[in-house]
Amino acid sequence: MASSSETHDTTTQFYKTPDGATIAYHVLGAKNVGIPLILVMGLTGVKEDWAHFAYDLSRTRPVCVLDNRGIGESSLSPPLPPFRDPPQLTITQMATDVFSILLHLKWHRFHLLGMSMGGMIAQQLALLLRGRDDCECLSLVLLCTTPKAALRGFLAQLHAKLSDSLAVNVAATGGASKSNLTADEKLKLQRAMIESNFTPDWCRANSAYVDTLIQNSAKWKRPIRITVQQLEALSTFDVTDQLHLVSTPALVVHGLNDQLINAQFGASLTELLPNSRLLTLPNVGHMMYHMDDGQTATAIESFLREVEGGARAHL
């Protein structure tokens, strides 16, 4: 695991999309010669949330981490008159943003990794890239994600609470959608959201670490209206009848104690992807790389090298 004392270039760079959104990104390990890897974050996540995991993966290759539009240092496209708000987020739009960054970086051969909602974005992008001869996605790595999403349990409760907070404020002010939650309510909600990524036992055993994650989370822009839009975008995601078309080698990784997306969905994903394998992690929750002592990063690096070896053999 990369230590906090290691020096990495985390200078934020920005790309303006054709529709006027701004996508913020970092490239770690830019001077490394390995085939590059792009990481796509999930619900409410920002590029900094990859933390040591991204640094570990960048030891042998360039790794791009980005903020999905509207969150972190990225911005939405401008409203289209007569609307006062920008267009609603969609999984497809966020997938095209990732592709725009790949083109901007001139990464024509790359590995694609997505986590949770980011895994849905990655699946959508893999489908969009079929048949293109100007770029090659060598592998697909899908962490704690699903081929078909729905708002269940905590996510359904979260959507209801946040949507209500926006609706009440719009009704009261007649203005654009902003939440009426107090600072204390937002902090409690942030704690609940972060703790849902782990297991109760792990949170109790690592309470100081969880507190640090919560403090760090507050450093970055995570608008409630964007969280609601992300939830609504993923709630209609369903590529179960299309994934058989994706022949890209895929590694699916899922924690067996995932409270947000049950491990059965990782198994379903593996069954639907014709060239995939499944790695399950006992006693690990949703945000696996904080809990697994480096097992996920090690497995991914091994998988990427195996795929690259196979690609060279077919040249």
Short mmCIF file of C-alpha atoms in Angstrom, two decimals:
data_model
loop_
_atom_site.label_atom_id
_atom_site.label_comp_id
_atom_site.label_asym_id
_atom_site.label_seq_id
_atom_site.Cartn_x
_atom_site.Cartn_y
_atom_site.Cartn_z
CA MET A 1 0.00 0.00 0.00
CA ALA A 2 1.29 3.47 -0.82
CA SER A 3 2.20 5.42 2.28
CA SER A 4 0.97 8.93 2.92
CA SER A 5 4.54 10.20 2.74
CA GLU A 6 4.99 9.23 -0.92
CA THR A 7 5.00 12.12 -3.37
CA HIS A 8 2.55 12.03 -6.27
CA ASP A 9 1.64 14.64 -8.85
CA THR A 10 -2.02 15.34 -8.15
CA THR A 11 -2.28 18.52 -10.21
CA THR A 12 -5.87 18.81 -11.35
CA GLN A 13 -6.38 19.14 -15.08
CA PHE A 14 -9.62 20.09 -16.79
CA TYR A 15 -11.33 19.10 -20.01
CA LYS A 16 -14.29 20.93 -21.54
CA THR A 17 -16.80 18.54 -23.09
CA PRO A 18 -18.63 19.32 -26.35
CA ASP A 19 -21.79 20.23 -24.41
CA GLY A 20 -19.95 22.64 -22.09
CA ALA A 21 -19.40 20.53 -18.97
CA THR A 22 -15.97 20.56 -17.33
CA ILE A 23 -14.41 17.25 -16.27
CA ALA A 24 -11.61 17.40 -13.70
CA TYR A 25 -8.99 14.66 -13.64
CA HIS A 26 -5.54 13.64 -12.40
CA VAL A 27 -3.06 11.35 -14.12
CA LEU A 28 -0.95 9.43 -11.61
CA GLY A 29 2.24 7.69 -12.71
CA ALA A 30 2.19 9.65 -15.96
CA LYS A 31 5.83 8.79 -16.73
CA ASN A 32 5.31 5.04 -16.38
CA VAL A 33 5.36 3.02 -19.58
CA GLY A 34 2.64 0.46 -18.85
CA ILE A 35 -0.69 0.40 -20.67
CA PRO A 36 -2.84 3.08 -18.97
CA LEU A 37 -5.82 2.48 -16.72
CA ILE A 38 -8.77 4.79 -16.10
CA LEU A 39 -10.80 4.57 -12.87
CA VAL A 40 -14.48 5.56 -12.74
CA MET A 41 -15.87 6.39 -9.30
CA GLY A 42 -19.34 5.64 -7.97
CA LEU A 43 -22.20 7.43 -6.21
CA THR A 44 -21.15 10.74 -4.58
CA GLY A 45 -17.51 9.78 -5.10
CA VAL A 46 -14.69 12.07 -6.20
CA LYS A 47 -11.26 11.30 -7.62
CA GLU A 48 -9.59 11.79 -4.24
CA ASP A 49 -11.67 8.96 -2.78
CA TRP A 50 -9.53 6.43 -4.65
CA ALA A 51 -6.72 7.34 -2.22
CA HIS A 52 -3.98 4.71 -1.82
CA PHE A 53 -5.74 2.31 -4.21
CA ALA A 54 -5.06 4.51 -7.24
CA TYR A 55 -1.48 5.10 -6.16
CA ASP A 56 -0.87 1.37 -5.80
CA LEU A 57 -2.16 0.75 -9.32
CA SER A 58 -0.08 3.61 -10.76
CA ARG A 59 3.27 2.10 -9.78
CA THR A 60 3.68 0.43 -13.18
CA ARG A 61 1.30 2.36 -15.45
CA PRO A 62 -0.40 5.74 -15.87
CA VAL A 63 -3.70 5.86 -13.98
CA CYS A 64 -6.37 8.49 -14.61
CA VAL A 65 -8.88 9.35 -11.90
CA LEU A 66 -11.69 11.78 -12.63
CA ASP A 67 -14.67 13.52 -11.11
CA ASN A 68 -17.97 12.66 -12.77
CA ARG A 69 -19.76 15.73 -14.05
CA GLY A 70 -21.32 17.95 -11.39
CA ILE A 71 -19.28 16.65 -8.47
CA GLY A 72 -15.85 17.36 -7.00
CA GLU A 73 -14.02 19.80 -9.26
CA SER A 74 -16.13 18.94 -12.31
CA SER A 75 -19.11 21.00 -13.41
CA LEU A 76 -22.34 20.38 -15.27
CA SER A 77 -23.09 21.64 -18.75
CA PRO A 78 -25.00 24.96 -18.79
CA PRO A 79 -28.81 24.97 -18.78
CA LEU A 80 -30.59 24.86 -22.11
CA PRO A 81 -33.13 27.74 -22.22
CA PRO A 82 -35.85 28.00 -21.14
CA PHE A 83 -34.77 25.56 -18.40
CA ARG A 84 -33.07 26.92 -15.30
CA ASP A 85 -31.26 23.69 -14.44
CA PRO A 86 -28.70 21.77 -16.55
CA PRO A 87 -29.84 18.56 -18.28
CA GLN A 88 -30.47 15.57 -16.02
CA LEU A 89 -27.54 13.21 -15.49
CA THR A 90 -27.58 9.84 -17.22
CA ILE A 91 -25.28 6.82 -17.10
CA THR A 92 -24.73 7.14 -20.86
CA GLN A 93 -23.72 10.79 -20.55
CA MET A 94 -21.21 9.99 -17.82
CA ALA A 95 -19.85 7.14 -19.97
CA THR A 96 -19.28 9.52 -22.87
CA ASP A 97 -17.46 11.87 -20.49
CA VAL A 98 -15.04 9.07 -19.64
CA PHE A 99 -14.51 8.38 -23.34
CA SER A 100 -13.90 12.09 -23.96
CA ILE A 101 -11.11 12.03 -21.38
CA LEU A 102 -9.58 8.94 -23.00
CA LEU A 103 -9.57 10.68 -26.39
CA HIS A 104 -8.19 13.86 -24.84
CA LEU A 105 -5.32 11.88 -23.29
CA LYS A 106 -4.78 10.03 -26.59
CA TRP A 107 -5.10 6.71 -24.77
CA HIS A 108 -6.11 4.48 -27.68
CA ARG A 109 -5.28 1.24 -25.81
CA PHE A 110 -6.34 1.19 -22.18
CA HIS A 111 -7.82 -0.75 -19.28
CA LEU A 112 -11.18 0.37 -17.85
CA LEU A 113 -12.15 0.03 -14.18
CA GLY A 114 -15.42 1.09 -12.57
CA MET A 115 -16.66 0.86 -9.01
CA SER A 116 -20.33 0.69 -7.98
CA MET A 117 -22.15 3.31 -10.12
CA GLY A 118 -18.80 3.74 -11.85
CA GLY A 119 -19.02 0.06 -12.75
CA MET A 120 -22.34 0.75 -14.45
CA ILE A 121 -20.72 3.63 -16.34
CA ALA A 122 -17.88 1.28 -17.35
CA GLN A 123 -20.31 -1.38 -18.58
CA GLN A 124 -22.15 1.24 -20.63
CA LEU A 125 -18.89 2.51 -22.11
CA ALA A 126 -17.76 -1.02 -22.99
CA LEU A 127 -21.00 -1.45 -24.92
CA LEU A 128 -20.60 1.90 -26.67
CA LEU A 129 -17.06 1.02 -27.77
CA ARG A 130 -18.04 -2.18 -29.60
CA GLY A 131 -17.03 -2.08 -33.24
CA ARG A 132 -14.75 0.95 -32.98
CA ASP A 133 -11.37 0.50 -34.63
CA ASP A 134 -9.77 3.70 -33.31
CA CYS A 135 -9.43 2.51 -29.71
CA GLU A 136 -9.10 -0.73 -27.79
CA CYS A 137 -10.36 -1.46 -24.29
CA LEU A 138 -8.03 -4.30 -23.33
CA SER A 139 -9.85 -5.24 -20.14
CA LEU A 140 -12.80 -4.40 -17.96
CA VAL A 141 -12.56 -4.45 -14.15
CA LEU A 142 -15.86 -4.17 -12.28
CA LEU A 143 -15.88 -3.63 -8.53
CA CYS A 144 -18.97 -4.02 -6.31
CA THR A 145 -21.40 -3.32 -9.13
CA THR A 146 -24.40 -4.79 -10.91
CA PRO A 147 -25.78 -5.25 -14.45
CA LYS A 148 -29.19 -4.03 -13.30
CA ALA A 149 -29.71 -1.45 -10.58
CA ALA A 150 -32.64 -0.52 -8.41
CA LEU A 151 -33.07 1.70 -5.38
CA ARG A 152 -33.33 -0.71 -2.45
CA GLY A 153 -32.78 -0.46 1.28
CA PHE A 154 -30.42 2.33 2.28
CA LEU A 155 -30.24 3.77 -1.25
CA ALA A 156 -34.04 4.03 -1.45
CA GLN A 157 -34.13 5.74 1.94
CA LEU A 158 -31.33 8.09 0.89
CA HIS A 159 -33.10 9.05 -2.33
CA ALA A 160 -36.37 9.73 -0.50
CA LYS A 161 -34.74 11.90 2.17
CA LEU A 162 -32.63 13.93 -0.25
CA SER A 163 -35.43 14.36 -2.78
CA ASP A 164 -37.76 15.58 -0.06
CA SER A 165 -35.17 18.10 1.15
CA LEU A 166 -34.87 19.52 -2.37
CA ALA A 167 -38.62 19.58 -3.02
CA VAL A 168 -39.40 21.36 0.26
CA ASN A 169 -36.85 24.07 -0.44
CA VAL A 170 -38.00 24.64 -4.03
CA ALA A 171 -41.60 24.91 -2.85
CA ALA A 172 -40.57 27.39 -0.15
CA THR A 173 -38.34 29.59 -2.29
CA GLY A 174 -39.51 29.04 -5.84
CA GLY A 175 -35.84 28.87 -6.82
CA ALA A 176 -33.49 26.30 -8.24
CA SER A 177 -33.16 22.94 -6.53
CA LYS A 178 -31.12 23.26 -3.34
CA SER A 179 -31.41 21.20 -0.18
CA ASN A 180 -32.88 22.55 3.05
CA LEU A 181 -30.86 20.17 5.24
CA THR A 182 -28.96 21.78 8.11
CA ALA A 183 -25.19 21.37 8.48
CA ASP A 184 -25.74 18.89 11.31
CA GLU A 185 -28.22 16.87 9.25
CA LYS A 186 -25.77 16.78 6.34
CA LEU A 187 -22.97 15.56 8.63
CA LYS A 188 -25.13 12.77 10.06
CA LEU A 189 -26.17 11.77 6.57
CA GLN A 190 -22.56 11.78 5.39
CA ARG A 191 -21.60 9.48 8.26
CA ALA A 192 -24.44 7.10 7.43
CA MET A 193 -23.44 7.08 3.76
CA ILE A 194 -19.78 6.36 4.51
CA GLU A 195 -20.51 3.68 7.11
CA SER A 196 -22.85 1.92 4.67
CA ASN A 197 -19.78 1.21 2.52
CA PHE A 198 -18.32 -1.03 5.22
CA THR A 199 -19.61 -3.51 7.79
CA PRO A 200 -20.77 -2.57 11.31
CA ASP A 201 -18.02 -4.66 12.90
CA TRP A 202 -15.36 -3.04 10.73
CA CYS A 203 -16.63 0.46 11.52
CA ARG A 204 -16.49 -0.26 15.25
CA ALA A 205 -12.98 -1.68 14.99
CA ASN A 206 -11.78 1.22 12.81
CA SER A 207 -13.74 4.15 14.24
CA ALA A 208 -10.84 6.63 14.02
CA TYR A 209 -10.25 5.70 10.38
CA VAL A 210 -13.94 6.16 9.61
CA ASP A 211 -13.87 9.57 11.29
CA THR A 212 -10.94 10.54 9.07
CA LEU A 213 -12.81 9.43 5.96
CA ILE A 214 -15.78 11.58 7.01
CA GLN A 215 -13.55 14.61 7.61
CA ASN A 216 -11.83 14.16 4.25
CA SER A 217 -15.16 13.71 2.50
CA ALA A 218 -16.24 17.19 3.55
CA LYS A 219 -13.33 18.77 1.67
CA TRP A 220 -14.89 18.19 -1.75
CA LYS A 221 -18.04 19.42 -3.46
CA ARG A 222 -20.75 16.75 -3.32
CA PRO A 223 -24.03 18.59 -4.07
CA ILE A 224 -27.17 16.92 -2.80
CA ARG A 225 -29.00 17.60 -6.06
CA ILE A 226 -26.21 15.76 -7.93
CA THR A 227 -26.49 12.81 -5.54
CA VAL A 228 -30.23 12.67 -6.26
CA GLN A 229 -29.61 12.80 -10.01
CA GLN A 230 -26.97 10.08 -9.77
CA LEU A 231 -29.39 7.89 -7.82
CA GLU A 232 -32.09 8.46 -10.42
CA ALA A 233 -29.65 7.75 -13.26
CA LEU A 234 -28.54 4.42 -11.81
CA SER A 235 -32.08 3.42 -10.80
CA THR A 236 -33.02 2.75 -14.43
CA PHE A 237 -29.74 1.10 -15.43
CA ASP A 238 -30.21 -2.34 -17.00
CA VAL A 239 -27.83 -3.92 -19.52
CA THR A 240 -28.62 -7.55 -18.71
CA ASP A 241 -29.75 -8.25 -22.28
CA GLN A 242 -26.68 -6.59 -23.85
CA LEU A 243 -23.65 -7.80 -21.89
CA HIS A 244 -23.32 -10.98 -23.95
CA LEU A 245 -22.05 -8.66 -26.70
CA VAL A 246 -19.02 -7.59 -24.62
CA SER A 247 -16.14 -9.96 -25.35
CA THR A 248 -13.55 -7.89 -23.47
CA PRO A 249 -11.74 -9.88 -20.73
CA ALA A 250 -13.38 -8.88 -17.46
CA LEU A 251 -12.56 -9.23 -13.78
CA VAL A 252 -15.50 -8.88 -11.39
CA VAL A 253 -14.65 -8.29 -7.72
CA HIS A 254 -17.25 -8.27 -4.94
CA GLY A 255 -17.17 -8.23 -1.16
CA LEU A 256 -19.36 -10.94 0.33
CA ASN A 257 -20.56 -8.54 3.06
CA ASP A 258 -21.50 -5.70 0.71
CA GLN A 259 -24.50 -3.92 2.25
CA LEU A 260 -25.26 -1.70 -0.76
CA ILE A 261 -25.02 -4.09 -3.72
CA ASN A 262 -25.39 -7.72 -2.71
CA ALA A 263 -22.66 -10.11 -3.85
CA GLN A 264 -25.25 -12.06 -5.85
CA PHE A 265 -25.18 -9.23 -8.40
CA GLY A 266 -21.45 -9.73 -8.90
CA ALA A 267 -22.15 -13.39 -9.62
CA SER A 268 -24.91 -12.43 -12.07
CA LEU A 269 -22.57 -10.02 -13.81
CA THR A 270 -19.99 -12.76 -14.24
CA GLU A 271 -22.59 -15.08 -15.77
CA LEU A 272 -23.65 -12.42 -18.27
CA LEU A 273 -20.16 -11.41 -19.43
CA PRO A 274 -18.85 -14.20 -21.69
CA ASN A 275 -15.14 -13.65 -20.95
CA SER A 276 -15.15 -12.92 -17.23
CA ARG A 277 -14.04 -14.27 -13.88
CA LEU A 278 -15.24 -13.55 -10.35
CA LEU A 279 -13.20 -12.78 -7.25
CA THR A 280 -15.16 -12.70 -3.98
CA LEU A 281 -13.74 -11.26 -0.77
CA PRO A 282 -14.94 -12.71 2.57
CA ASN A 283 -15.69 -10.25 5.39
CA VAL A 284 -15.38 -7.30 2.98
CA GLY A 285 -18.03 -4.67 2.30
CA HIS A 286 -18.74 -2.26 -0.53
CA MET A 287 -15.66 -0.02 -0.51
CA MET A 288 -13.37 -3.01 -0.62
CA TYR A 289 -9.98 -1.39 -1.01
CA HIS A 290 -10.19 0.13 2.47
CA MET A 291 -10.86 -3.30 3.99
CA ASP A 292 -8.95 -5.92 2.00
CA ASP A 293 -5.27 -5.32 2.92
CA GLY A 294 -4.38 -4.71 -0.73
CA GLN A 295 -5.91 -7.92 -2.09
CA THR A 296 -8.02 -6.17 -4.75
CA ALA A 297 -5.14 -4.07 -6.08
CA THR A 298 -2.88 -7.12 -6.25
CA ALA A 299 -5.52 -9.17 -8.08
CA ILE A 300 -6.17 -6.36 -10.56
CA GLU A 301 -2.49 -5.86 -11.38
CA SER A 302 -2.09 -9.60 -11.93
CA PHE A 303 -5.17 -9.66 -14.18
CA LEU A 304 -4.01 -6.67 -16.24
CA ARG A 305 -0.60 -8.25 -16.80
CA GLU A 306 -2.22 -11.53 -17.84
CA VAL A 307 -4.46 -9.73 -20.34
CA GLU A 308 -1.51 -7.77 -21.72
CA GLY A 309 0.48 -10.98 -22.11
CA GLY A 310 -2.36 -12.54 -24.06
CA ALA A 311 -2.70 -9.46 -26.25
CA ARG A 312 1.02 -9.57 -27.11
CA ALA A 313 0.76 -13.27 -27.96
CA HIS A 314 -1.90 -12.48 -30.56
CA LEU A 315 0.04 -9.69 -32.26
#
